[in-house]
Coordinates of C-alpha atoms in Angstrom, one line a residue:
M15 CA 0.1 0.0 0.1
A16 CA 1.4 3.5 -1.0
S17 CA 1.8 6.2 1.4
P18 CA 3.4 9.6 1.3
A19 CA 7.1 9.5 2.2
T20 CA 8.2 11.7 4.6
T21 CA 11.0 13.2 2.8
A22 CA 12.0 13.2 -1.1
A23 CA 15.0 11.3 -2.0
L24 CA 15.2 12.8 -5.1
R25 CA 14.1 16.2 -6.5
P26 CA 12.8 16.5 -10.2
L27 CA 16.0 18.3 -11.4
D28 CA 18.8 16.4 -9.2
A29 CA 22.0 15.5 -11.0
M30 CA 21.2 18.1 -13.8
D31 CA 22.9 21.1 -14.7
A32 CA 21.5 24.6 -15.9
T33 CA 22.9 27.9 -16.9
V34 CA 20.9 31.1 -16.9
S35 CA 21.3 34.5 -18.3
G36 CA 19.3 37.5 -19.3
P37 CA 17.3 40.5 -17.7
A38 CA 17.8 39.9 -13.8
E39 CA 14.2 40.2 -12.8
I40 CA 13.5 37.2 -14.9
A41 CA 16.7 35.3 -14.9
G42 CA 17.0 35.7 -11.1
V43 CA 13.5 33.9 -10.4
V44 CA 14.3 31.1 -13.0
A45 CA 17.6 30.4 -11.4
A46 CA 16.2 30.3 -8.0
H47 CA 13.6 27.9 -8.7
L48 CA 15.9 25.6 -10.7
E49 CA 18.0 25.3 -7.8
L50 CA 15.1 24.6 -5.5
L51 CA 14.2 22.0 -8.0
G52 CA 17.6 20.3 -7.7
A53 CA 19.7 21.7 -10.5
R54 CA 23.2 23.0 -10.2
T55 CA 22.9 26.4 -11.6
D56 CA 25.3 28.7 -13.3
R57 CA 24.2 32.2 -13.1
A58 CA 25.1 34.7 -15.8
Q59 CA 22.7 37.5 -15.4
G60 CA 22.5 40.4 -17.8
A61 CA 20.6 43.7 -17.5
A62 CA 19.0 43.7 -21.0
G63 CA 18.3 41.2 -23.9
N64 CA 16.7 38.0 -24.1
G65 CA 17.1 35.6 -21.5
G66 CA 19.0 32.2 -22.2
I67 CA 18.4 29.1 -20.1
T68 CA 19.6 25.6 -20.7
V69 CA 19.0 22.6 -18.7
S70 CA 20.9 19.3 -19.3
G71 CA 22.3 16.1 -17.7
H72 CA 20.9 12.6 -16.5
G73 CA 20.3 11.2 -19.9
F74 CA 18.4 14.0 -21.2
D75 CA 19.1 16.0 -24.2
P76 CA 19.7 19.7 -23.5
V77 CA 16.6 21.9 -23.2
S78 CA 16.9 25.6 -24.1
A79 CA 14.6 28.4 -23.3
T80 CA 14.6 32.2 -24.3
A81 CA 12.5 34.6 -22.2
H82 CA 12.2 38.2 -23.5
W83 CA 10.1 41.4 -22.4
G84 CA 8.2 41.7 -25.8
G85 CA 8.5 41.1 -29.6
P86 CA 10.7 43.0 -32.0
G87 CA 9.5 46.5 -32.5
S88 CA 7.0 46.5 -29.8
G89 CA 8.7 49.0 -27.5
L90 CA 8.2 46.7 -24.5
V91 CA 11.8 46.7 -22.9
D92 CA 11.3 46.1 -19.2
E93 CA 8.7 45.6 -16.6
A94 CA 7.3 49.1 -16.5
T95 CA 6.4 49.0 -20.4
V96 CA 5.0 45.4 -20.2
Q97 CA 2.6 46.3 -17.3
A98 CA 1.6 49.6 -19.4
A99 CA 1.0 47.7 -22.5
T100 CA -0.7 44.5 -21.4
G101 CA -3.1 46.2 -19.2
V102 CA -1.9 45.3 -15.9
M103 CA -1.6 49.1 -15.0
A104 CA -5.1 49.7 -16.0
V105 CA -6.4 46.8 -13.8
H106 CA -4.2 47.6 -10.8
G107 CA -5.2 51.3 -11.0
R108 CA -9.1 50.7 -10.9
R109 CA -9.1 51.4 -7.2
T110 CA -7.9 54.8 -7.7
G111 CA -9.5 55.4 -11.0
A112 CA -6.0 56.0 -12.8
P113 CA -3.5 53.6 -14.3
A114 CA -0.9 52.7 -11.7
G115 CA 2.1 50.4 -11.9
L116 CA 2.8 47.7 -9.5
A117 CA 6.1 48.4 -7.7
A118 CA 6.8 44.8 -7.6
D119 CA 8.3 43.0 -10.7
Y120 CA 4.9 41.1 -11.2
T121 CA 5.0 40.2 -15.0
A122 CA 8.8 39.4 -14.9
T123 CA 7.9 37.0 -12.1
A124 CA 5.2 35.4 -13.9
T125 CA 7.5 35.0 -17.1
A126 CA 10.1 33.2 -15.0
V127 CA 7.7 30.7 -13.6
L128 CA 6.1 30.2 -17.0
T129 CA 9.8 29.7 -18.4
V130 CA 10.4 26.9 -15.7
Q131 CA 7.2 25.4 -16.5
G132 CA 8.2 25.1 -20.1
L133 CA 11.6 23.5 -19.3
L134 CA 9.9 21.0 -17.1
A135 CA 7.3 20.1 -19.7
A136 CA 9.9 19.8 -22.4
L137 CA 11.9 17.4 -20.2
I138 CA 8.7 15.4 -19.5
G139 CA 8.0 15.4 -23.3
Q140 CA 11.4 13.9 -23.9
A141 CA 11.0 11.2 -21.2
R142 CA 7.7 10.2 -22.6
V143 CA 8.1 10.3 -26.4
A144 CA 11.7 10.3 -27.8
S145 CA 15.2 12.0 -27.0
G146 CA 15.8 15.4 -28.8
T147 CA 16.8 18.7 -28.2
S148 CA 14.0 21.2 -27.4
C149 CA 13.8 24.8 -27.7
L150 CA 11.3 27.2 -26.4
S151 CA 10.4 30.7 -25.8
T152 CA 8.3 32.8 -23.7
G153 CA 7.8 36.6 -23.0
A154 CA 6.7 39.1 -20.6
D155 CA 4.4 40.3 -22.9
R156 CA 2.6 36.9 -23.1
A157 CA 2.6 36.5 -19.5
G158 CA 1.2 39.9 -18.8
L159 CA -2.0 39.0 -21.2
L160 CA -2.2 35.7 -19.4
V161 CA -2.4 37.5 -15.8
V162 CA -5.1 40.0 -17.1
S163 CA -7.1 37.4 -19.2
Q164 CA -10.0 37.4 -16.9
Y165 CA -10.2 41.0 -17.2
L166 CA -9.6 40.9 -20.9
A167 CA -12.4 38.5 -21.3
A168 CA -14.8 40.6 -19.3
A169 CA -14.0 43.6 -21.5
G170 CA -14.8 41.7 -24.7
A171 CA -18.1 40.0 -23.5
D172 CA -21.5 40.6 -25.0
E173 CA -22.8 42.5 -22.0
G174 CA -21.5 44.8 -19.3
E175 CA -20.2 44.2 -15.9
A176 CA -22.3 43.0 -13.0
A177 CA -21.4 45.9 -10.8
E178 CA -20.1 49.4 -11.2
L179 CA -16.6 49.8 -12.5
S180 CA -15.6 52.9 -10.5
P181 CA -12.8 53.8 -8.0
G182 CA -13.0 52.5 -4.4
G183 CA -12.2 49.5 -2.4
P184 CA -10.5 48.2 0.7
P185 CA -8.3 48.5 2.9
F186 CA -10.1 49.9 5.7
T187 CA -8.8 52.3 8.5
S188 CA -9.2 52.1 12.3
A189 CA -9.4 54.9 14.6
E190 CA -5.6 54.4 15.3
G191 CA -5.0 54.7 11.7
V192 CA -4.2 50.9 11.3
L193 CA -4.9 49.5 7.8
F194 CA -6.8 46.5 7.5
E195 CA -8.3 43.9 5.2
L196 CA -11.7 42.5 5.7
E197 CA -12.8 39.0 4.4
T198 CA -15.7 36.8 4.4
L199 CA -17.7 34.6 1.6
D200 CA -20.7 34.9 3.5
P201 CA -23.3 37.7 2.9
G202 CA -24.8 37.1 6.5
A203 CA -21.3 37.5 8.2
W204 CA -20.8 40.7 6.1
A205 CA -24.0 42.2 7.3
A206 CA -23.5 40.9 10.9
F207 CA -20.0 42.6 11.0
W208 CA -21.6 45.9 9.8
R209 CA -24.5 45.7 12.1
A210 CA -22.2 45.2 15.2
L211 CA -20.6 48.5 14.3
E212 CA -24.0 50.3 13.8
V213 CA -23.8 50.8 10.0
P214 CA -27.1 51.7 8.6
A215 CA -28.9 48.8 6.8
D216 CA -28.9 50.5 3.3
A217 CA -25.2 51.0 3.4
I218 CA -24.8 47.4 4.3
R219 CA -27.0 46.1 1.7
A220 CA -25.3 48.5 -1.0
G221 CA -21.7 47.3 -0.1
W222 CA -22.1 43.7 -0.3
R223 CA -22.4 43.6 -4.2
P224 CA -19.0 45.7 -4.8
F225 CA -17.3 43.8 -1.9
Q226 CA -18.4 40.3 -3.4
F227 CA -17.3 41.3 -7.0
R228 CA -14.1 43.1 -6.2
Y229 CA -12.1 39.8 -7.2
A230 CA -13.7 40.1 -10.5
M231 CA -13.6 43.5 -11.3
A232 CA -10.5 44.9 -9.2
C233 CA -12.4 47.8 -7.7
A234 CA -15.2 48.1 -4.8
P235 CA -17.1 51.4 -5.0
F236 CA -18.4 51.1 -1.2
P237 CA -20.8 53.4 0.2
P238 CA -18.5 56.1 2.0
V239 CA -20.2 55.5 5.3
L240 CA -18.2 52.1 5.6
H241 CA -14.8 53.7 5.6
E242 CA -16.1 56.6 7.9
V243 CA -17.4 54.1 10.5
T244 CA -14.2 52.3 10.7
R245 CA -12.2 55.1 11.0
G246 CA -14.2 56.1 14.1
R247 CA -13.7 52.7 15.9
P248 CA -10.6 51.3 17.5
L249 CA -9.2 48.3 16.1
A250 CA -10.1 46.2 19.3
E251 CA -13.8 47.1 18.7
I252 CA -13.3 46.1 15.0
R253 CA -11.8 42.8 15.7
R254 CA -14.6 41.9 18.2
A255 CA -17.2 42.9 15.6
A256 CA -15.4 40.2 13.3
A257 CA -15.2 37.5 15.9
L258 CA -19.0 37.9 16.6
S259 CA -19.9 37.9 13.0
G260 CA -17.8 35.2 11.5
A261 CA -16.0 37.6 9.2
E262 CA -12.2 38.0 9.5
V263 CA -9.8 40.9 9.9
C264 CA -6.1 41.0 8.7
V265 CA -4.1 44.0 9.7
I266 CA -1.7 44.9 6.6
R267 CA 1.8 44.0 7.7
T268 CA 5.3 45.4 6.5
L269 CA 7.8 43.9 4.6
V270 CA 10.1 44.2 7.9
E271 CA 7.6 41.9 9.7
R272 CA 7.5 39.3 6.9
H273 CA 11.2 39.3 6.7
A274 CA 11.4 38.4 10.5
E275 CA 9.1 35.8 10.2
A276 CA 10.0 34.3 6.8
D277 CA 11.0 30.5 7.0
G278 CA 13.0 30.4 3.6
A279 CA 10.7 27.3 2.5
P280 CA 10.4 26.5 -1.3
P281 CA 7.1 27.7 -2.9
W282 CA 6.0 24.0 -3.3
S283 CA 6.7 20.6 -1.8
F284 CA 7.0 17.0 -3.1
R285 CA 6.2 13.8 -1.0
P286 CA 6.8 10.7 -3.4
F287 CA 4.6 7.8 -2.5
S288 CA 6.8 5.1 -1.0
G289 CA 6.4 1.2 -1.9
E290 CA 7.0 -0.6 -5.0
T291 CA 7.9 1.0 -8.3
S292 CA 4.4 1.7 -10.1
Q293 CA 3.6 1.6 -13.6
R294 CA 1.7 4.6 -14.9
P295 CA -2.1 3.9 -16.0
A296 CA -2.2 2.0 -19.6
H297 CA -3.7 4.9 -21.4
T298 CA -0.8 7.2 -20.5
A299 CA 1.6 4.9 -22.4
K300 CA 4.2 7.0 -24.4
P301 CA 2.3 8.6 -27.5
T302 CA 4.0 7.9 -30.9
G303 CA 3.4 9.6 -34.3
P304 CA 0.9 12.2 -34.6
A305 CA -0.4 12.0 -31.1
A306 CA 3.2 13.0 -30.0
D307 CA 2.4 16.4 -31.7
G308 CA -0.3 17.5 -29.3
G309 CA 2.1 19.0 -26.8
P310 CA 4.4 17.7 -24.2
L311 CA 1.6 16.3 -22.2
A312 CA -0.6 14.8 -24.8
G313 CA -2.0 11.7 -23.6
L314 CA -2.0 12.4 -20.1
T315 CA -5.3 13.2 -18.1
V316 CA -5.9 15.7 -15.4
L317 CA -8.8 15.6 -12.9
E318 CA -9.4 19.2 -11.7
A319 CA -11.8 19.9 -8.6
G320 CA -11.0 23.5 -8.6
R321 CA -13.0 26.8 -7.5
R322 CA -12.3 30.3 -8.3
I323 CA -8.9 31.1 -9.9
Q324 CA -5.9 29.4 -8.5
A325 CA -6.7 25.5 -9.3
P326 CA -8.6 26.1 -12.6
L327 CA -5.9 28.4 -14.0
A328 CA -3.1 25.7 -13.1
A329 CA -5.2 23.1 -14.9
H330 CA -6.0 25.4 -17.9
L331 CA -2.2 25.8 -18.5
L332 CA -1.9 21.9 -18.3
G333 CA -4.4 21.8 -20.7
L334 CA -2.6 24.2 -23.2
L335 CA 0.6 21.8 -22.8
G336 CA -1.5 19.1 -24.0
A337 CA -3.2 17.3 -21.3
E338 CA -6.9 16.1 -21.1
V339 CA -8.4 18.3 -18.5
I340 CA -11.8 16.9 -16.9
R341 CA -13.3 19.2 -14.3
I342 CA -15.2 17.9 -11.4
E343 CA -18.3 20.0 -11.0
P344 CA -21.2 19.9 -8.5
P345 CA -24.6 18.8 -9.5
G346 CA -26.0 21.3 -11.7
G347 CA -22.5 22.4 -12.9
D348 CA -20.4 25.3 -11.8
P349 CA -22.4 28.2 -10.6
L350 CA -19.7 30.4 -12.0
R351 CA -20.6 29.6 -15.4
G352 CA -23.4 31.8 -15.3
M353 CA -21.4 34.8 -13.5
P354 CA -21.8 38.0 -15.7
P355 CA -20.5 39.1 -18.2
T356 CA -21.3 36.5 -20.5
S357 CA -20.4 35.5 -24.1
S358 CA -23.0 33.4 -25.9
G359 CA -24.5 32.9 -22.5
I360 CA -21.5 31.6 -20.8
S361 CA -19.4 33.5 -18.2
A362 CA -16.5 35.2 -20.2
R363 CA -14.3 35.0 -16.9
W364 CA -15.2 31.5 -16.5
L365 CA -14.2 30.8 -20.1
A366 CA -10.7 32.5 -19.5
L367 CA -10.0 29.8 -17.1
N368 CA -11.9 26.6 -18.3
R369 CA -12.4 26.6 -22.1
G370 CA -11.5 23.2 -23.7
K371 CA -12.0 21.3 -20.5
K372 CA -14.5 18.4 -20.2
A373 CA -16.8 18.3 -17.1
V374 CA -18.4 15.7 -15.2
E375 CA -20.8 16.4 -12.4
I376 CA -19.9 14.6 -9.0
D377 CA -21.6 15.2 -5.7
I378 CA -18.7 14.9 -3.6
K379 CA -21.1 14.7 -0.4
A380 CA -22.6 11.4 -1.7
A381 CA -20.7 8.1 -1.0
A382 CA -21.5 6.7 -4.3
D383 CA -20.2 9.6 -6.2
R384 CA -17.1 9.7 -4.0
R385 CA -16.5 6.0 -5.2
R386 CA -17.1 7.2 -8.7
L387 CA -14.5 10.0 -8.3
T388 CA -12.0 7.5 -6.7
E389 CA -12.5 5.3 -9.8
M390 CA -11.7 8.0 -12.2
A391 CA -8.6 8.9 -10.3
A392 CA -7.4 5.3 -10.7
G393 CA -7.0 6.0 -14.2
A394 CA -5.6 9.4 -14.3
D395 CA -2.3 11.0 -14.2
V396 CA -2.9 14.1 -12.0
F397 CA -5.6 14.9 -9.4
L398 CA -5.7 18.8 -8.6
H399 CA -7.8 20.6 -6.2
N400 CA -8.0 23.7 -3.9
W401 CA -10.6 22.5 -1.4
A402 CA -10.6 24.1 1.9
P403 CA -7.9 22.7 4.3
G404 CA -8.9 19.3 5.6
K405 CA -11.9 18.8 3.2
A406 CA -10.1 16.0 1.1
A407 CA -9.2 13.9 4.2
E408 CA -12.8 14.3 5.4
L409 CA -14.2 13.1 2.4
G410 CA -11.8 10.2 1.9
L411 CA -10.1 12.0 -1.1
D412 CA -6.7 12.9 0.3
A413 CA -3.3 11.7 -1.3
E414 CA -3.0 8.6 0.9
D415 CA -6.7 7.6 -0.4
L416 CA -6.2 7.8 -3.8
A417 CA -2.6 6.5 -3.8
R418 CA -4.3 3.2 -2.8
V419 CA -5.9 2.8 -6.2
N420 CA -3.1 4.6 -8.2
P421 CA 0.2 4.7 -6.8
A422 CA 1.6 6.4 -9.9
L423 CA -0.7 9.4 -9.3
V424 CA 0.4 13.0 -9.3
Y425 CA -1.9 14.2 -6.5
A426 CA -1.7 18.2 -6.3
Y427 CA -3.2 20.7 -3.8
T428 CA -2.9 24.4 -4.3
G429 CA -3.8 26.2 -1.1
G430 CA -3.5 29.2 0.9
W431 CA -0.7 28.9 3.7
A432 CA 0.6 25.5 3.3
D433 CA 0.5 25.3 7.3
R434 CA 3.5 27.7 7.5
I435 CA 1.9 30.6 9.3
D436 CA 0.7 30.4 12.9
D437 CA -2.7 32.1 13.4
A438 CA -3.3 32.6 9.9
P439 CA -6.5 34.4 8.5
M440 CA -8.7 32.9 5.6
G441 CA -6.4 31.8 2.8
T442 CA -7.5 34.2 0.2
D443 CA -5.8 36.4 -2.2
F444 CA -6.1 39.7 -0.5
M445 CA -5.7 38.4 3.1
V446 CA -2.3 36.8 1.9
Q447 CA -1.3 39.9 0.1
A448 CA -2.0 41.8 3.5
R449 CA -0.6 39.3 5.7
T450 CA 2.8 38.9 3.7
G451 CA 3.7 42.5 3.0
V452 CA 2.7 42.1 -0.6
G453 CA 0.3 45.2 0.0
E454 CA 3.5 47.3 1.0
A455 CA 5.6 45.8 -2.1
V456 CA 3.4 46.8 -4.9
R457 CA 3.1 50.5 -3.6
A458 CA 6.0 53.1 -4.0
E459 CA 7.3 55.1 -1.1
G460 CA 4.7 57.7 0.2
E461 CA 2.0 55.5 -0.8
P462 CA -0.4 53.9 2.0
P463 CA 0.3 50.0 1.9
A464 CA -2.8 48.3 0.3
P465 CA -3.4 44.9 -1.5
S466 CA -3.8 45.2 -5.0
L467 CA -7.5 44.6 -5.9
M468 CA -5.9 42.8 -9.2
T469 CA -6.0 39.0 -8.1
L470 CA -2.0 38.9 -8.0
L471 CA -1.7 35.8 -5.8
D472 CA -4.6 33.8 -7.2
V473 CA -3.0 34.0 -10.4
L474 CA 0.7 33.6 -9.5
G475 CA -0.5 30.9 -7.0
G476 CA -2.2 29.3 -10.4
L477 CA 1.1 29.6 -12.1
H478 CA 3.1 27.8 -9.1
G479 CA 0.5 25.1 -9.2
T480 CA 1.2 24.2 -12.6
E481 CA 5.0 24.3 -12.0
A482 CA 4.5 22.1 -9.1
V483 CA 2.5 19.5 -11.0
L484 CA 5.1 19.4 -13.8
A485 CA 7.7 18.9 -11.6
G486 CA 5.7 16.2 -9.9
L487 CA 5.3 14.4 -13.3
L488 CA 9.0 14.8 -14.0
L489 CA 9.8 13.2 -10.8
R490 CA 7.3 10.4 -11.5
E491 CA 9.3 9.9 -14.7
R492 CA 12.4 9.5 -13.1
T493 CA 11.5 7.4 -10.2
G494 CA 8.4 5.4 -11.0
H495 CA 6.5 6.7 -8.0
G496 CA 3.5 8.8 -7.7
V497 CA 4.0 12.1 -5.7
R498 CA 2.0 14.6 -3.6
V499 CA 2.7 18.0 -4.8
D500 CA 1.7 21.2 -2.5
S501 CA 1.6 24.8 -3.5
S502 CA 0.2 28.0 -2.0
L503 CA -0.7 31.4 -2.2
L504 CA 2.0 32.1 0.4
G505 CA 4.6 30.5 -1.8
A506 CA 3.6 32.9 -4.7
A507 CA 3.7 35.8 -2.4
D508 CA 7.3 34.7 -1.3
T509 CA 8.3 34.5 -4.9
L510 CA 7.2 37.9 -5.6
I511 CA 8.6 39.7 -2.9
A512 CA 11.8 37.8 -2.5
P513 CA 14.0 40.5 -4.1
V514 CA 12.4 43.0 -1.8
L515 CA 13.0 41.0 1.3
A516 CA 16.5 40.7 0.0
R517 CA 16.8 44.6 0.3
V518 CA 15.1 44.3 3.9
G519 CA 18.2 41.8 4.9
R520 CA 20.7 44.0 3.6
G521 CA 19.5 47.0 5.7
E522 CA 18.0 48.9 2.5
N523 CA 14.8 50.5 2.2
P524 CA 12.5 47.8 0.6
R525 CA 10.2 50.2 -1.0
R526 CA 10.6 51.8 -4.3
P527 CA 11.0 55.7 -4.4
A528 CA 8.1 58.0 -4.7
G529 CA 6.6 58.2 -8.2
F530 CA 7.8 54.8 -9.2
R531 CA 6.2 53.5 -12.2
R532 CA 3.6 56.4 -12.5
P533 CA 2.3 56.8 -15.7
L534 CA 2.4 60.2 -17.5
P535 CA -0.7 61.9 -18.5
T536 CA -0.9 63.1 -22.2
A537 CA -3.6 65.1 -23.8
D538 CA -5.6 61.9 -24.8
G539 CA -4.1 59.2 -22.6
W540 CA -1.1 58.0 -20.6
I541 CA 2.4 56.7 -21.4
A542 CA 4.7 54.8 -19.2
P543 CA 8.4 55.3 -19.6
A544 CA 10.9 52.5 -19.0
D545 CA 12.3 52.4 -15.4
R546 CA 15.7 53.7 -16.4
D547 CA 14.2 56.4 -18.3
A548 CA 11.5 57.5 -15.9
R549 CA 13.3 60.4 -14.1
A550 CA 14.3 62.1 -17.5
A551 CA 11.0 61.4 -19.0
A552 CA 9.2 63.1 -16.1
A553 CA 11.2 66.3 -16.9
H554 CA 9.0 66.7 -20.0
D555 CA 5.5 68.3 -20.1
L556 CA 3.4 66.1 -22.1
T557 CA 0.0 67.0 -21.0
A558 CA -0.8 69.0 -24.1
L559 CA 0.5 66.4 -26.6
P560 CA -1.4 63.5 -28.2
T561 CA 0.1 60.2 -27.2
T562 CA 1.6 59.5 -30.4
E563 CA 3.4 63.0 -30.3
A564 CA 4.3 62.4 -26.7
L565 CA 6.0 59.1 -27.5
A566 CA 7.7 60.7 -30.5
R567 CA 9.3 63.4 -28.4
L568 CA 10.6 61.0 -25.8
H569 CA 12.0 58.5 -28.3
G570 CA 13.6 61.7 -30.1
H571 CA 15.6 62.0 -26.9
G572 CA 16.6 58.4 -26.6
L573 CA 14.0 57.7 -23.8
A574 CA 12.1 54.2 -24.2
A575 CA 8.2 54.5 -23.2
T576 CA 5.1 52.9 -24.6
A577 CA 1.5 53.9 -24.6
V578 CA -0.6 52.7 -21.6
T579 CA -3.7 50.4 -22.3
T580 CA -6.6 51.7 -20.4
D581 CA -9.3 49.9 -22.3
L582 CA -8.6 46.2 -22.3
S583 CA -10.9 45.5 -25.1
D584 CA -8.4 47.3 -27.2
L585 CA -5.8 44.7 -26.8
H586 CA -7.3 42.4 -29.3
H587 CA -6.3 44.7 -32.1
D588 CA -3.2 46.2 -30.6
P589 CA -0.2 45.7 -33.0
R590 CA 2.1 44.9 -30.1
F591 CA 0.4 41.6 -29.5
A592 CA -0.3 40.6 -32.9
G593 CA -1.7 36.9 -32.9
A594 CA -1.5 36.7 -29.2
I595 CA -5.3 37.1 -28.9
H596 CA -8.0 35.4 -30.6
R597 CA -12.0 35.0 -30.1
D598 CA -13.1 31.4 -29.0
E599 CA -16.2 29.7 -30.3
H600 CA -18.5 31.7 -27.9
G601 CA -16.9 35.0 -29.1
A602 CA -15.1 35.5 -25.9
P603 CA -11.3 37.0 -26.1
A604 CA -8.8 34.0 -25.4
V605 CA -5.2 34.5 -24.7
I606 CA -2.8 32.0 -26.8
A607 CA -0.5 29.6 -24.8
P608 CA 2.2 31.6 -23.3
W609 CA 5.0 29.2 -24.7
S610 CA 6.3 28.5 -28.1
F611 CA 8.0 25.1 -28.5
A612 CA 10.3 23.9 -31.5

């Protein structure tokens, strides 16, 4: 009988070598993750140009990857210009009503994780099909489009948003000036919390819808009285109201506080199943001929029991790599299929994460359906979920349970905290941003710390989930054993802010200077200079010039800059992303796979 081993005797890239070069923001994360996966890594980082990464050894032919900022002639030369062009600045800025740059290197981090995914996938493909040199490329421009894909899909839907796209949102402030996040998924708890603070009933009702949809729209125009009431109450009273109602409060922590408690753990963990070496299920035998052209994961089956963003996105990427993905949905189907806005009657946001997947309705509360799911897992390669902590064990669907019927399974859990934080609040995106210092890392000096209302960690956590599954599949190829892999929003946060925490460790100010990545207004829009040219560009008064003329002026002075995308529906026709976006069968905008394999 198989059971998870306490420690892994082998990491996925043990006994393999890697060389990494390219932009430091991308190459640093790539090198760190390859090292954590076991590779002996030679770092040769450069400040510009395309990243060059090669992994080789242990019987594999070399796999090489390039990572770039943008396509030739796109004008995308760094993090700032990519954020501007792909709509990241527009989405992040919705809370304040104007485009704003993330002070953290978010698209570079996503690009790095996607690059590692591509390398792992290519190695899996070699192991399953045939030896041969593999080449792949990815770019921060594609990563940027991927991370805004839900917002892009909504902007191109057949109907408008479910709630108003207007400035506003958390965090809230106590009477002492303490900034805090509030979280609940229950409208009853929301109402009880505000009633305990004596907020008028009409404001409570009006506030719930924007609060509920802030994950989808990256803004939450609350009735002003909600902020006014918390500013008049001490934090202790606010905490009591949360405890009585079932809502949760998390004070926004600093990067210095996060550095003091950081445990240095990797963003994922692997626990191979012990026992006899096991054969993969028969239907996952190595594909040959045309079947091998469907991607490195062609012929593999992924069962996904995911909710919201994190697990569905992880499975979506596995599908883009060629796997067959089967979604486990409750009776009646996933209720988020109908979440507005829709394209051809299906939620555009849901399509962004779930198009191309098959679906099977399973009532996990019913014993017969749980047995059915166990039988499905017996013939699958991956079982992926993000249920609440402890739910899988309660249902008899934890790693130990499914390993009994399929010792070759890669069992993947994408959660919130990975049991690494004492007294952790609810493991949702904004609470993890608040608790880990991300809310401070994404804002420049002089701006109050505040988690971005763009779902930064749900998306980056989904990318980490895919990375973990691919590492588990490669480990299975090398050992013959199934494996449990765990990833988390906390791990994603640690990856994102690792360079910032390093500055804390050196005694430096972790925050970027005031005005960092602040777009410059023109007569008809906004432009974003490259980080290296921001100070020089800010010396030019561009407010009376159309965007095209403002860009021409800066370019004439040798300064790099690009137009800021403010309407995401424009991305479909943006020449900077030619061929990167298409319309799916429902008419919804769809972002193509972020890797190109040769």
